[in-house]
Amino acid sequence: MNKRTDNLYLSLEGDRYTPFSLAKKLGAEAILESASFSQGSARYSILMLEEAFHVIEDEQGVAIVSEGQRKPCDSRNILEALEKIAAENEKPPQIPLPAAGIGFLSYEFCARCDTIHLAKQKDGLQIPESEFVVGHIYIVFDHFTDTLHLFGLNYDEHEIDLSEAFARIQKKLSNLDFSYLEASTEKYPYRIITDLQKSHDEYVHCVKELKKRIVAGDIIQAVPSRRLQIESQMPALETYRRIRSLNPSPYLLYIDFGDYQLIGSSPESLVRSHGGKSSIRPIAGTCRRGKNEAEDEQLKEKLANDPKERAEHLMLVDLARNDLGRVSKPGSVHLTRNMECELFSHVIHIVSEVEGENRSDIKPIQVLQSVFPAGTISGAPKISAIEIVSSLESEKRNFYAGAVGYLEANGDLDFCIGIRCTLKKGNIYTLQAGSGIVYASDPEREWEETNEKLGALLQVLETKEK
């Protein structure tokens, strides 16, 4: 494929800006940031300022949607369509650039990756199975050098006058008010729509049924989930601001799809494939945070030595090694982190990292398909666990436990798992959380674990800021 030669690039001093203040003042369509309690901020943040078109996959197939018009794509699935779009432009050296947009793959996309038979479930959200927003204008922040990298991309599917767009963005930047962007403390009334007692009873029943299937030898571990819906008029971008402040995580995300917005602070990478190497970062094993540093240390030690949590984590590390092993060079899969306890805003998790070298005949999107969905939100054996949980959950998961991320022009990719995320459609926020079920699981404790995982998002929507 011949690469386009009309893309534009400009480097600007960025010491006066922050990603969120610029996103708010320029009206960004999407934001990707990274931070954590243990490691601080990552090097790059990404803003999409002007969208080109959307790529969706639904029951009708894969399509490009632009200005209300739908054009079918000749691709077997959305990943193949995105790979073709990304390849139209050159990859800039060293700098991550979402050349095929930013978006999500639903959990149900797993049925397109393997021979998986999902039960017929209610589609409660009424949104595409998967969707990406492709952008014309991006700003990539380099926090190490205080530099703004401004990129303009055109596509065979949609073109604009990039020079005019750059001039418009530069004018906006030169006219920006650099005064402090005061954080809103406005209280937004909220109402929990979900029947919590019914949700509790259904989840506990699900856990008990899964324990029966474990005893029967059908599965070793499974991850059921529960949905929570809240009515609130809090703007989506304000929700993102409060989440990034309260719960800094390796994958902070805000994507405006038009009819709905996806906001989140995912702690867990699904897969990162870069320069011929791929890595998975399994997170399994959870307990609450302590009231102070001393209690945190006590809880970390207790978690690290909990037989049930250790067994669950080791099982999922083995699953990650197996998933990556199918697409890696023989003997190249190894652990780069092993069972480290990591602090998050409301919980402590056990974290490992598995890395492998891609086989020469394997593309990054094939790596993604091999590991999708993550074992930490499906179970083991993976396919059996997925199918059994699907028969017990009444609604499609959609964004929850799927993947959120982007592809670069050379095919490299970075996707997180769609957990600790909320989808806003109208004034309804949808949240979801699950827990890993093994033979020793206590149903009531598993319910409490889902509450702990929902804690940061609930605190934001209940506007109980510190």
Short mmCIF file of C-alpha atoms in Angstrom, two decimals:
data_model
loop_
_atom_site.label_atom_id
_atom_site.label_comp_id
_atom_site.label_asym_id
_atom_site.label_seq_id
_atom_site.Cartn_x
_atom_site.Cartn_y
_atom_site.Cartn_z
CA MET A 1 0.00 0.00 0.00
CA ASN A 2 1.25 3.46 -0.91
CA LYS A 3 1.49 5.78 2.07
CA ARG A 4 -0.20 9.16 2.02
CA THR A 5 2.18 12.12 1.75
CA ASP A 6 -0.18 14.94 2.80
CA ASN A 7 0.02 14.50 6.57
CA LEU A 8 1.27 17.49 8.60
CA TYR A 9 3.40 17.77 11.73
CA LEU A 10 4.31 20.62 14.05
CA SER A 11 6.26 20.70 17.32
CA LEU A 12 5.42 23.34 19.96
CA GLU A 13 6.59 24.18 23.46
CA GLY A 14 4.16 22.60 25.89
CA ASP A 15 5.26 23.80 29.32
CA ARG A 16 2.22 26.09 29.70
CA TYR A 17 -0.33 23.35 29.08
CA THR A 18 -1.75 20.30 30.82
CA PRO A 19 -3.60 17.61 28.85
CA PHE A 20 -6.90 18.10 30.67
CA SER A 21 -6.92 21.91 30.55
CA LEU A 22 -6.13 21.81 26.84
CA ALA A 23 -8.73 19.10 26.22
CA LYS A 24 -11.39 21.15 27.99
CA LYS A 25 -10.53 24.45 26.33
CA LEU A 26 -10.16 22.97 22.83
CA GLY A 27 -13.07 20.52 23.06
CA ALA A 28 -11.18 17.24 22.62
CA GLU A 29 -13.05 14.25 21.21
CA ALA A 30 -10.84 11.78 23.09
CA ILE A 31 -8.18 11.77 25.82
CA LEU A 32 -5.67 9.06 26.75
CA GLU A 33 -3.44 9.57 29.80
CA SER A 34 -1.48 7.33 32.14
CA ALA A 35 -0.64 7.62 35.83
CA SER A 36 -0.49 5.43 38.91
CA PHE A 37 0.09 5.64 42.66
CA SER A 38 3.31 3.65 42.40
CA GLN A 39 4.86 4.93 39.16
CA GLY A 40 3.54 8.47 38.66
CA SER A 41 2.78 9.86 35.19
CA ALA A 42 3.84 8.19 31.96
CA ARG A 43 5.71 10.00 29.21
CA TYR A 44 2.92 10.58 26.69
CA SER A 45 -0.68 11.80 26.74
CA ILE A 46 -2.85 11.87 23.62
CA LEU A 47 -5.70 14.20 22.61
CA MET A 48 -7.90 13.86 19.54
CA LEU A 49 -9.17 17.30 18.53
CA GLU A 50 -11.07 16.77 15.26
CA GLU A 51 -12.68 13.52 14.18
CA ALA A 52 -12.75 12.20 10.62
CA PHE A 53 -15.21 9.29 10.79
CA HIS A 54 -16.26 6.31 12.90
CA VAL A 55 -15.59 2.62 12.31
CA ILE A 56 -18.19 0.31 13.80
CA GLU A 57 -19.00 -3.37 13.95
CA ASP A 58 -22.53 -4.59 14.66
CA GLU A 59 -24.92 -7.30 13.50
CA GLN A 60 -24.78 -5.84 9.97
CA GLY A 61 -20.98 -6.14 9.78
CA VAL A 62 -18.12 -3.64 9.68
CA ALA A 63 -18.77 -0.15 8.36
CA ILE A 64 -17.41 3.38 8.14
CA VAL A 65 -19.86 6.00 9.36
CA SER A 66 -19.30 9.58 8.24
CA GLU A 67 -21.74 12.49 8.45
CA GLY A 68 -24.60 10.09 9.12
CA GLN A 69 -23.83 7.87 6.12
CA ARG A 70 -22.91 4.21 6.52
CA LYS A 71 -20.46 2.58 4.08
CA PRO A 72 -19.80 -1.18 4.46
CA CYS A 73 -16.16 -2.33 4.75
CA ASP A 74 -14.71 -5.34 2.98
CA SER A 75 -13.12 -6.70 6.18
CA ARG A 76 -13.78 -9.84 8.20
CA ASN A 77 -13.80 -7.87 11.46
CA ILE A 78 -13.19 -4.39 12.78
CA LEU A 79 -9.52 -5.04 13.62
CA GLU A 80 -8.74 -5.82 9.98
CA ALA A 81 -10.51 -2.61 8.89
CA LEU A 82 -8.56 -0.58 11.46
CA GLU A 83 -5.26 -2.13 10.38
CA LYS A 84 -5.89 -1.06 6.76
CA ILE A 85 -6.81 2.49 7.80
CA ALA A 86 -3.77 2.80 10.07
CA ALA A 87 -1.45 1.68 7.27
CA GLU A 88 -2.49 4.62 5.05
CA ASN A 89 -0.14 6.96 6.95
CA GLU A 90 3.49 6.80 8.08
CA LYS A 91 4.32 6.13 11.72
CA PRO A 92 6.22 9.01 13.34
CA PRO A 93 9.49 7.91 14.98
CA GLN A 94 9.26 7.15 18.71
CA ILE A 95 5.90 8.92 19.26
CA PRO A 96 2.68 6.91 19.80
CA LEU A 97 -0.02 8.03 17.34
CA PRO A 98 -3.48 6.38 16.99
CA ALA A 99 -3.45 6.18 13.19
CA ALA A 100 -6.76 4.29 13.11
CA GLY A 101 -8.48 6.18 15.90
CA ILE A 102 -9.34 5.41 19.50
CA GLY A 103 -12.13 3.13 20.60
CA PHE A 104 -13.26 -0.16 22.09
CA LEU A 105 -13.87 -3.79 21.28
CA SER A 106 -16.83 -5.22 23.16
CA TYR A 107 -16.48 -8.32 25.31
CA GLU A 108 -18.72 -10.09 22.78
CA PHE A 109 -16.02 -9.57 20.13
CA CYS A 110 -14.49 -12.74 21.64
CA ALA A 111 -16.92 -14.80 19.54
CA ARG A 112 -15.13 -13.42 16.44
CA CYS A 113 -11.71 -14.43 17.78
CA ASP A 114 -12.33 -18.10 18.59
CA THR A 115 -14.97 -20.82 18.46
CA ILE A 116 -17.02 -19.41 21.33
CA HIS A 117 -20.79 -19.84 21.61
CA LEU A 118 -22.35 -17.05 23.64
CA ALA A 119 -25.85 -17.38 25.06
CA LYS A 120 -28.60 -15.14 23.71
CA GLN A 121 -28.61 -12.11 26.00
CA LYS A 122 -30.43 -8.79 26.26
CA ASP A 123 -28.66 -5.81 24.67
CA GLY A 124 -29.29 -3.29 27.41
CA LEU A 125 -27.06 -0.49 26.09
CA GLN A 126 -28.15 -0.40 22.43
CA ILE A 127 -24.77 0.72 21.06
CA PRO A 128 -22.50 -0.88 18.40
CA GLU A 129 -20.69 -4.06 19.34
CA SER A 130 -17.39 -2.22 18.78
CA GLU A 131 -16.62 1.37 17.75
CA PHE A 132 -13.61 3.58 17.02
CA VAL A 133 -13.42 7.33 16.41
CA VAL A 134 -10.78 8.11 13.76
CA GLY A 135 -9.22 11.56 14.01
CA HIS A 136 -7.81 14.17 11.64
CA ILE A 137 -6.01 16.21 14.32
CA TYR A 138 -4.08 14.85 17.31
CA ILE A 139 -1.94 16.44 19.99
CA VAL A 140 0.58 14.16 21.69
CA PHE A 141 2.12 15.51 24.91
CA ASP A 142 5.69 14.55 25.69
CA HIS A 143 5.88 15.14 29.45
CA PHE A 144 9.62 14.43 29.57
CA THR A 145 10.51 17.28 27.17
CA ASP A 146 7.44 19.55 27.70
CA THR A 147 6.71 19.33 23.98
CA LEU A 148 3.41 19.30 22.10
CA HIS A 149 3.45 17.21 18.91
CA LEU A 150 0.63 18.32 16.60
CA PHE A 151 -0.31 15.79 13.90
CA GLY A 152 -2.68 16.18 10.97
CA LEU A 153 -3.78 13.02 9.15
CA ASN A 154 -5.94 12.51 6.09
CA TYR A 155 -7.43 9.23 4.95
CA ASP A 156 -8.61 7.69 1.71
CA GLU A 157 -12.03 7.52 3.37
CA HIS A 158 -12.16 11.23 4.38
CA GLU A 159 -10.07 14.31 3.67
CA ILE A 160 -9.93 17.89 4.96
CA ASP A 161 -7.68 20.89 4.38
CA LEU A 162 -5.04 20.06 6.99
CA SER A 163 -3.21 23.37 6.54
CA GLU A 164 -6.40 25.25 7.35
CA ALA A 165 -7.06 22.96 10.32
CA PHE A 166 -3.53 23.50 11.66
CA ALA A 167 -3.89 27.26 11.32
CA ARG A 168 -7.19 27.11 13.20
CA ILE A 169 -5.70 25.04 16.03
CA GLN A 170 -2.63 27.29 16.28
CA LYS A 171 -4.86 30.35 16.50
CA LYS A 172 -6.86 28.73 19.30
CA LEU A 173 -3.65 27.85 21.13
CA SER A 174 -2.28 31.40 20.84
CA ASN A 175 -5.56 32.85 22.15
CA LEU A 176 -5.96 30.48 25.08
CA ASP A 177 -6.49 31.88 28.54
CA PHE A 178 -3.67 30.44 30.63
CA SER A 179 -5.27 31.34 33.93
CA TYR A 180 -5.82 28.48 36.36
CA LEU A 181 -8.66 26.17 35.33
CA GLU A 182 -10.57 25.98 38.58
CA ALA A 183 -11.90 22.55 39.43
CA SER A 184 -15.66 22.37 39.64
CA THR A 185 -17.12 21.51 43.03
CA GLU A 186 -20.71 21.53 41.79
CA LYS A 187 -22.96 18.88 43.28
CA TYR A 188 -24.92 16.84 40.75
CA PRO A 189 -28.02 15.04 42.04
CA TYR A 190 -27.88 11.33 41.35
CA ARG A 191 -30.22 8.37 41.64
CA ILE A 192 -29.33 4.67 41.65
CA ILE A 193 -31.64 3.03 39.12
CA THR A 194 -30.56 -0.56 39.70
CA ASP A 195 -32.52 -2.65 42.21
CA LEU A 196 -29.61 -3.42 44.55
CA GLN A 197 -31.30 -6.24 46.44
CA LYS A 198 -32.25 -7.99 43.21
CA SER A 199 -28.73 -7.43 41.86
CA HIS A 200 -27.24 -8.87 45.06
CA ASP A 201 -29.44 -11.95 44.98
CA GLU A 202 -28.74 -12.61 41.30
CA TYR A 203 -24.98 -12.23 41.77
CA VAL A 204 -24.84 -14.50 44.81
CA HIS A 205 -26.92 -17.08 42.92
CA CYS A 206 -24.51 -16.84 39.99
CA VAL A 207 -21.51 -17.41 42.28
CA LYS A 208 -23.19 -20.47 43.83
CA GLU A 209 -23.97 -21.91 40.39
CA LEU A 210 -20.38 -21.40 39.26
CA LYS A 211 -19.09 -23.15 42.38
CA LYS A 212 -21.28 -26.13 41.44
CA ARG A 213 -19.71 -26.16 37.96
CA ILE A 214 -16.25 -26.03 39.55
CA VAL A 215 -17.10 -29.01 41.79
CA ALA A 216 -18.41 -30.85 38.71
CA GLY A 217 -15.04 -30.30 37.01
CA ASP A 218 -16.42 -28.17 34.15
CA ILE A 219 -14.20 -25.19 35.01
CA ILE A 220 -11.49 -24.21 37.50
CA GLN A 221 -12.26 -20.50 37.77
CA ALA A 222 -14.78 -18.01 36.35
CA VAL A 223 -15.49 -14.27 36.53
CA PRO A 224 -19.15 -13.26 36.76
CA SER A 225 -20.09 -9.58 36.82
CA ARG A 226 -22.89 -7.26 37.92
CA ARG A 227 -24.15 -4.04 36.39
CA LEU A 228 -25.01 -0.82 38.20
CA GLN A 229 -26.82 2.12 36.60
CA ILE A 230 -26.98 5.65 37.99
CA GLU A 231 -28.90 8.66 36.74
CA SER A 232 -26.86 11.85 36.92
CA GLN A 233 -26.51 15.11 34.96
CA MET A 234 -22.78 15.32 35.64
CA PRO A 235 -21.10 16.08 32.27
CA ALA A 236 -18.94 13.27 30.93
CA LEU A 237 -15.78 15.41 30.77
CA GLU A 238 -16.29 16.50 34.39
CA THR A 239 -16.67 12.84 35.35
CA TYR A 240 -13.35 12.15 33.66
CA ARG A 241 -11.66 15.03 35.50
CA ARG A 242 -12.81 13.70 38.86
CA ILE A 243 -11.85 10.10 38.03
CA ARG A 244 -8.32 11.05 36.96
CA SER A 245 -7.92 13.03 40.19
CA LEU A 246 -9.36 10.41 42.53
CA ASN A 247 -8.16 7.22 40.86
CA PRO A 248 -4.97 7.68 38.76
CA SER A 249 -4.37 4.50 36.78
CA PRO A 250 -2.14 3.25 33.96
CA TYR A 251 -5.00 3.74 31.47
CA LEU A 252 -7.05 6.93 31.90
CA LEU A 253 -9.52 7.36 29.04
CA TYR A 254 -12.28 9.58 27.72
CA ILE A 255 -13.88 8.96 24.32
CA ASP A 256 -16.87 10.89 22.95
CA PHE A 257 -18.72 8.75 20.40
CA GLY A 258 -21.48 11.33 19.94
CA ASP A 259 -24.49 9.41 21.25
CA TYR A 260 -22.54 8.21 24.29
CA GLN A 261 -19.22 8.64 26.08
CA LEU A 262 -16.81 6.09 27.56
CA ILE A 263 -14.84 7.21 30.61
CA GLY A 264 -12.48 5.15 32.71
CA SER A 265 -9.35 4.51 34.73
CA SER A 266 -8.41 0.94 33.89
CA PRO A 267 -5.56 -0.57 35.92
CA GLU A 268 -4.91 -3.47 33.58
CA SER A 269 -3.29 -3.84 30.16
CA LEU A 270 -4.89 -6.41 27.87
CA VAL A 271 -1.90 -6.43 25.52
CA ARG A 272 0.78 -4.09 24.27
CA SER A 273 2.53 -5.14 21.07
CA HIS A 274 5.46 -2.94 20.08
CA GLY A 275 8.64 -3.54 18.08
CA GLY A 276 8.03 -7.26 17.69
CA LYS A 277 7.43 -7.91 21.39
CA SER A 278 4.11 -8.29 23.20
CA SER A 279 3.25 -8.12 26.88
CA ILE A 280 0.28 -8.92 29.10
CA ARG A 281 -0.13 -7.58 32.64
CA PRO A 282 -2.42 -9.94 34.59
CA ILE A 283 -4.09 -8.48 37.67
CA ALA A 284 -5.82 -10.96 39.95
CA GLY A 285 -6.09 -10.88 43.71
CA THR A 286 -7.80 -7.96 45.42
CA CYS A 287 -8.31 -6.46 48.84
CA ARG A 288 -9.36 -3.05 50.14
CA ARG A 289 -6.94 -0.21 50.83
CA GLY A 290 -5.94 0.54 54.41
CA LYS A 291 -6.73 3.68 56.39
CA ASN A 292 -3.04 4.63 56.44
CA GLU A 293 0.36 3.56 55.11
CA ALA A 294 0.99 1.11 57.93
CA GLU A 295 -2.33 -0.68 57.37
CA ASP A 296 -1.66 -0.70 53.61
CA GLU A 297 1.57 -2.61 54.26
CA GLN A 298 -0.21 -5.08 56.52
CA LEU A 299 -2.92 -5.68 53.93
CA LYS A 300 -0.35 -6.08 51.14
CA GLU A 301 1.44 -8.77 53.14
CA LYS A 302 -1.82 -10.51 53.95
CA LEU A 303 -2.91 -10.42 50.30
CA ALA A 304 0.45 -11.67 49.02
CA ASN A 305 0.23 -14.67 51.36
CA ASP A 306 -3.46 -15.49 50.93
CA PRO A 307 -3.59 -19.07 49.48
CA LYS A 308 -6.85 -18.46 47.61
CA GLU A 309 -5.64 -15.20 46.04
CA ARG A 310 -2.22 -16.64 45.16
CA ALA A 311 -3.75 -19.73 43.55
CA GLU A 312 -6.14 -17.60 41.49
CA HIS A 313 -3.33 -15.29 40.38
CA LEU A 314 -0.94 -18.10 39.41
CA MET A 315 -3.68 -19.79 37.41
CA LEU A 316 -4.27 -16.60 35.42
CA VAL A 317 -0.55 -15.98 34.89
CA ASP A 318 -0.36 -19.49 33.38
CA LEU A 319 -3.35 -18.64 31.17
CA ALA A 320 -1.61 -15.42 30.01
CA ARG A 321 1.57 -17.39 29.22
CA ASN A 322 -0.50 -19.88 27.23
CA ASP A 323 -2.38 -17.16 25.29
CA LEU A 324 0.85 -15.34 24.45
CA GLY A 325 2.69 -18.60 23.75
CA ARG A 326 0.39 -19.38 20.81
CA VAL A 327 1.72 -16.37 18.88
CA SER A 328 5.26 -16.03 20.30
CA LYS A 329 8.60 -17.52 19.27
CA PRO A 330 9.23 -20.81 21.11
CA GLY A 331 10.97 -20.28 24.44
CA SER A 332 10.56 -16.48 24.39
CA VAL A 333 7.64 -16.15 26.85
CA HIS A 334 8.81 -15.15 30.31
CA LEU A 335 7.78 -13.21 33.43
CA THR A 336 9.12 -9.67 33.80
CA ARG A 337 7.12 -9.02 37.01
CA ASN A 338 5.97 -11.73 39.39
CA MET A 339 3.17 -11.31 41.95
CA GLU A 340 3.85 -7.75 43.09
CA CYS A 341 1.26 -5.98 45.24
CA GLU A 342 0.30 -2.60 43.76
CA LEU A 343 -1.74 0.20 45.31
CA PHE A 344 -4.76 1.79 43.63
CA SER A 345 -7.16 4.40 45.01
CA HIS A 346 -9.61 2.00 46.68
CA VAL A 347 -7.99 -1.45 46.37
CA ILE A 348 -4.72 -3.36 46.38
CA HIS A 349 -4.06 -5.81 43.53
CA ILE A 350 -1.54 -8.57 42.86
CA VAL A 351 0.17 -7.77 39.53
CA SER A 352 2.46 -9.75 37.20
CA GLU A 353 3.72 -9.13 33.67
CA VAL A 354 4.30 -11.69 30.91
CA GLU A 355 6.32 -10.89 27.74
CA GLY A 356 7.08 -12.73 24.53
CA GLU A 357 8.60 -12.16 21.10
CA ASN A 358 6.08 -12.25 18.24
CA ARG A 359 6.55 -15.00 15.67
CA SER A 360 7.63 -13.68 12.27
CA ASP A 361 4.30 -14.71 10.69
CA ILE A 362 2.19 -12.99 13.38
CA LYS A 363 0.84 -9.42 13.23
CA PRO A 364 -0.03 -7.42 16.37
CA ILE A 365 -3.79 -7.69 15.71
CA GLN A 366 -3.38 -11.48 15.72
CA VAL A 367 -1.68 -11.23 19.11
CA LEU A 368 -4.66 -9.23 20.37
CA GLN A 369 -7.10 -11.80 19.04
CA SER A 370 -5.10 -14.61 20.66
CA VAL A 371 -5.29 -13.08 24.14
CA PHE A 372 -8.84 -11.65 23.88
CA PRO A 373 -10.63 -11.53 26.23
CA ALA A 374 -8.22 -11.44 29.15
CA GLY A 375 -8.17 -14.51 31.37
CA THR A 376 -8.51 -12.26 34.41
CA ILE A 377 -12.07 -11.32 33.40
CA SER A 378 -13.12 -14.62 31.82
CA GLY A 379 -11.71 -17.63 33.71
CA ALA A 380 -10.14 -21.02 33.07
CA PRO A 381 -10.40 -23.04 30.95
CA LYS A 382 -11.15 -19.81 29.11
CA ILE A 383 -13.72 -20.87 26.51
CA SER A 384 -15.72 -23.04 28.91
CA ALA A 385 -15.74 -20.29 31.54
CA ILE A 386 -16.87 -17.67 29.00
CA GLU A 387 -19.72 -19.83 27.76
CA ILE A 388 -20.93 -20.83 31.23
CA VAL A 389 -20.88 -17.25 32.56
CA SER A 390 -22.66 -16.09 29.40
CA SER A 391 -25.49 -18.53 30.18
CA LEU A 392 -25.83 -17.06 33.69
CA GLU A 393 -25.62 -13.33 32.93
CA SER A 394 -28.81 -11.86 31.45
CA GLU A 395 -27.26 -8.90 29.58
CA LYS A 396 -24.42 -8.47 27.10
CA ARG A 397 -21.34 -6.96 28.74
CA ASN A 398 -20.51 -4.76 25.75
CA PHE A 399 -17.71 -2.34 26.78
CA TYR A 400 -17.19 -4.04 30.15
CA ALA A 401 -14.28 -6.53 30.09
CA GLY A 402 -13.67 -5.76 26.43
CA ALA A 403 -10.68 -3.74 25.20
CA VAL A 404 -10.01 0.00 24.83
CA GLY A 405 -7.06 1.37 22.88
CA TYR A 406 -5.54 2.09 19.48
CA LEU A 407 -3.40 0.89 16.57
CA GLU A 408 -0.39 2.72 15.18
CA ALA A 409 0.48 3.07 11.48
CA ASN A 410 2.96 0.16 11.56
CA GLY A 411 0.42 -2.12 13.28
CA ASP A 412 1.77 -1.76 16.82
CA LEU A 413 -1.02 -1.50 19.38
CA ASP A 414 -1.83 -0.78 23.00
CA PHE A 415 -5.11 -1.92 24.59
CA CYS A 416 -6.30 -2.00 28.17
CA ILE A 417 -9.13 -4.10 29.60
CA GLY A 418 -12.46 -2.28 29.82
CA ILE A 419 -12.73 -2.39 33.62
CA ARG A 420 -13.19 0.49 36.10
CA CYS A 421 -14.98 2.23 33.23
CA THR A 422 -18.39 3.84 32.91
CA LEU A 423 -20.50 4.49 29.84
CA LYS A 424 -22.68 7.61 29.81
CA LYS A 425 -25.67 7.59 27.49
CA GLY A 426 -28.05 10.50 28.01
CA ASN A 427 -28.12 10.98 31.78
CA ILE A 428 -27.56 7.30 32.57
CA TYR A 429 -24.15 6.08 33.72
CA THR A 430 -23.55 2.32 33.39
CA LEU A 431 -20.90 0.71 35.62
CA GLN A 432 -19.93 -2.94 35.93
CA ALA A 433 -17.61 -5.05 38.06
CA GLY A 434 -16.85 -8.72 38.62
CA SER A 435 -14.81 -11.05 40.79
CA GLY A 436 -12.89 -14.28 40.26
CA ILE A 437 -14.70 -17.36 41.53
CA VAL A 438 -12.83 -20.48 42.62
CA TYR A 439 -13.80 -23.47 44.77
CA ALA A 440 -13.02 -21.60 48.02
CA SER A 441 -14.97 -18.44 47.14
CA ASP A 442 -17.51 -17.05 49.60
CA PRO A 443 -20.51 -15.59 47.69
CA GLU A 444 -21.04 -12.66 50.08
CA ARG A 445 -17.34 -11.76 50.03
CA GLU A 446 -17.38 -11.83 46.21
CA TRP A 447 -20.30 -9.39 46.23
CA GLU A 448 -18.32 -7.09 48.53
CA GLU A 449 -15.33 -7.28 46.16
CA THR A 450 -17.48 -5.92 43.33
CA ASN A 451 -18.50 -3.04 45.62
CA GLU A 452 -14.83 -2.29 46.32
CA LYS A 453 -14.05 -2.25 42.60
CA LEU A 454 -16.97 0.09 41.92
CA GLY A 455 -15.88 2.35 44.78
CA ALA A 456 -13.89 4.99 42.88
CA LEU A 457 -16.52 5.47 40.17
CA LEU A 458 -19.30 5.59 42.74
CA GLN A 459 -17.43 8.17 44.77
CA VAL A 460 -17.10 10.35 41.68
CA LEU A 461 -20.76 10.13 40.72
CA GLU A 462 -21.88 10.65 44.29
CA THR A 463 -19.65 13.81 44.23
CA LYS A 464 -18.00 12.99 47.55
CA GLU A 465 -14.71 14.62 46.62
CA LYS A 466 -11.96 14.96 49.16
#
